[in-house]
Tab-separated table of C-alpha atoms in Angstrom:
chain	number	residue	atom	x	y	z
A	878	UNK	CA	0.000	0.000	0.000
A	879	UNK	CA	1.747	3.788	-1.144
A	880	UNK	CA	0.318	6.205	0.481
A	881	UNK	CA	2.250	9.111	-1.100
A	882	UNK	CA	2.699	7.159	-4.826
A	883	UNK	CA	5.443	8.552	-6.498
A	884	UNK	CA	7.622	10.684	-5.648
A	885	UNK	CA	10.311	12.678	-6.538
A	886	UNK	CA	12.277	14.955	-4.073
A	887	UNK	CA	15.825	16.471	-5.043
A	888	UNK	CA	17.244	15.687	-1.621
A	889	UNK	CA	20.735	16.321	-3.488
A	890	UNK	CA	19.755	19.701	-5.066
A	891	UNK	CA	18.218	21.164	-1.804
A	892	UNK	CA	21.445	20.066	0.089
A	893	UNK	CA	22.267	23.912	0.303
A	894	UNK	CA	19.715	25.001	1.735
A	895	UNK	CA	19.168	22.437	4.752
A	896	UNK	CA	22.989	23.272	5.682
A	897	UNK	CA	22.313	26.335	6.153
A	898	UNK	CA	18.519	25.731	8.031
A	899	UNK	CA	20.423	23.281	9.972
A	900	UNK	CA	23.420	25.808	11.069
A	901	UNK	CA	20.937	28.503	11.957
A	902	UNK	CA	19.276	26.218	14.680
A	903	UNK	CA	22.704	24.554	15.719
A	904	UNK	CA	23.420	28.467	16.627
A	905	UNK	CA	20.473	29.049	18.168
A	906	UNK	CA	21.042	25.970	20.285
A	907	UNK	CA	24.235	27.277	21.184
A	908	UNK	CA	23.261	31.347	22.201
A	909	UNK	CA	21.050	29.556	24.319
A	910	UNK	CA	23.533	26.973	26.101
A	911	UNK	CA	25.588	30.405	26.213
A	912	UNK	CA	22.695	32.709	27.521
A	913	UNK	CA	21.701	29.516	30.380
A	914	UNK	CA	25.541	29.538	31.316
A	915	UNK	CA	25.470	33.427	31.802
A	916	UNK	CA	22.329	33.636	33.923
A	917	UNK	CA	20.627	35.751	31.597
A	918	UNK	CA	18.057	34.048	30.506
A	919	UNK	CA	14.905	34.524	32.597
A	920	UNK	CA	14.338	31.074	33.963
A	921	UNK	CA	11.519	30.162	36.058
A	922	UNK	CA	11.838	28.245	39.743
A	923	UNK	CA	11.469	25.173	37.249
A	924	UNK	CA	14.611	25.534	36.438
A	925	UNK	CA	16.640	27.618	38.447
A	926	UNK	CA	15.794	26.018	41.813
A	927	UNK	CA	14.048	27.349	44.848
A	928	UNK	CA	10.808	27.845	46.544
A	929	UNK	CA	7.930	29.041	45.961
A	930	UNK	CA	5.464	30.223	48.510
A	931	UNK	CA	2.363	32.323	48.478
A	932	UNK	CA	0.514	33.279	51.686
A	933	UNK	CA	-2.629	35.225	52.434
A	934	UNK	CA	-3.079	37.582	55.458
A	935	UNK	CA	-5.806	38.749	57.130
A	936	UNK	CA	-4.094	42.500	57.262
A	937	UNK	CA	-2.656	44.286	54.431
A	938	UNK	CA	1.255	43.414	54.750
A	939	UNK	CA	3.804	45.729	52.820
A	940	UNK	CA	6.781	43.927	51.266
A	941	UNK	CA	9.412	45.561	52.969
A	942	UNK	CA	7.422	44.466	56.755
A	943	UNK	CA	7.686	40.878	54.485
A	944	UNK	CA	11.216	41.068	53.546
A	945	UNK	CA	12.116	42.828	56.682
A	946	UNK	CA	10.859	39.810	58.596
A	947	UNK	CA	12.038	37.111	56.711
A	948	UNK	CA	15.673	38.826	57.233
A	949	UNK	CA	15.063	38.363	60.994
A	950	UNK	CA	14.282	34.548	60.493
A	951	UNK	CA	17.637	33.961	58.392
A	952	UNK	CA	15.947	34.437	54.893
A	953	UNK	CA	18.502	37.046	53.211
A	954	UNK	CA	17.612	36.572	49.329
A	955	UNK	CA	14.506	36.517	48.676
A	956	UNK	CA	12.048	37.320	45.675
A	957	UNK	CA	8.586	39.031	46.957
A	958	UNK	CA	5.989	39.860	44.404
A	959	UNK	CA	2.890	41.787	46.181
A	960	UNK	CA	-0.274	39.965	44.339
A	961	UNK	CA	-3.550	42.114	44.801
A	962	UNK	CA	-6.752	40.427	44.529
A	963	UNK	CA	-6.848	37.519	42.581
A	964	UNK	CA	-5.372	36.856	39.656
A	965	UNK	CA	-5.046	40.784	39.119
């Protein structure tokens, strides 16, 4: 059973072309490795390792009352985002 019948591709002719297609995403690949290696490529907690917390308070809580207290329990770099209500 052919599903395609017949064909005929110039895999020789079009040898050009997928060198080059090929080099472009070999240097992609590479910036990349490079950028990773740098730290300047914005990688998530996936990735870059951590925690992640969120907590809710009854009272409004500023960050710096946040970071401020986290220094005093040994926590010296930390990452606070302030989320309103929701999602928002």
């Amino acid at each position: 059973m052919e599903f395609l019948g017949k064909t005929n591709i110039d895999f020789i002719g079009m040898r050009k072309i997928t060198f080059v297609i090929s080099g472009i995403i070999a240097l992609i690949g590479i910036i990349g490795v490079i950028q990773i290696g740098r730290g300047a490529a914005n990688m998530g907690i996936d990735f870059s390792g951590g925690t992640s917390m969120q907590l809710k308070f009854a009272q409004p809580l500023t960050t710096q009352a946040a970071r401020e207290a986290l220094a005093k329990g040994g926590v010296k770099e930390v990452e606070l985002q302030e989320i309103k209500e929701g999602n928002q």
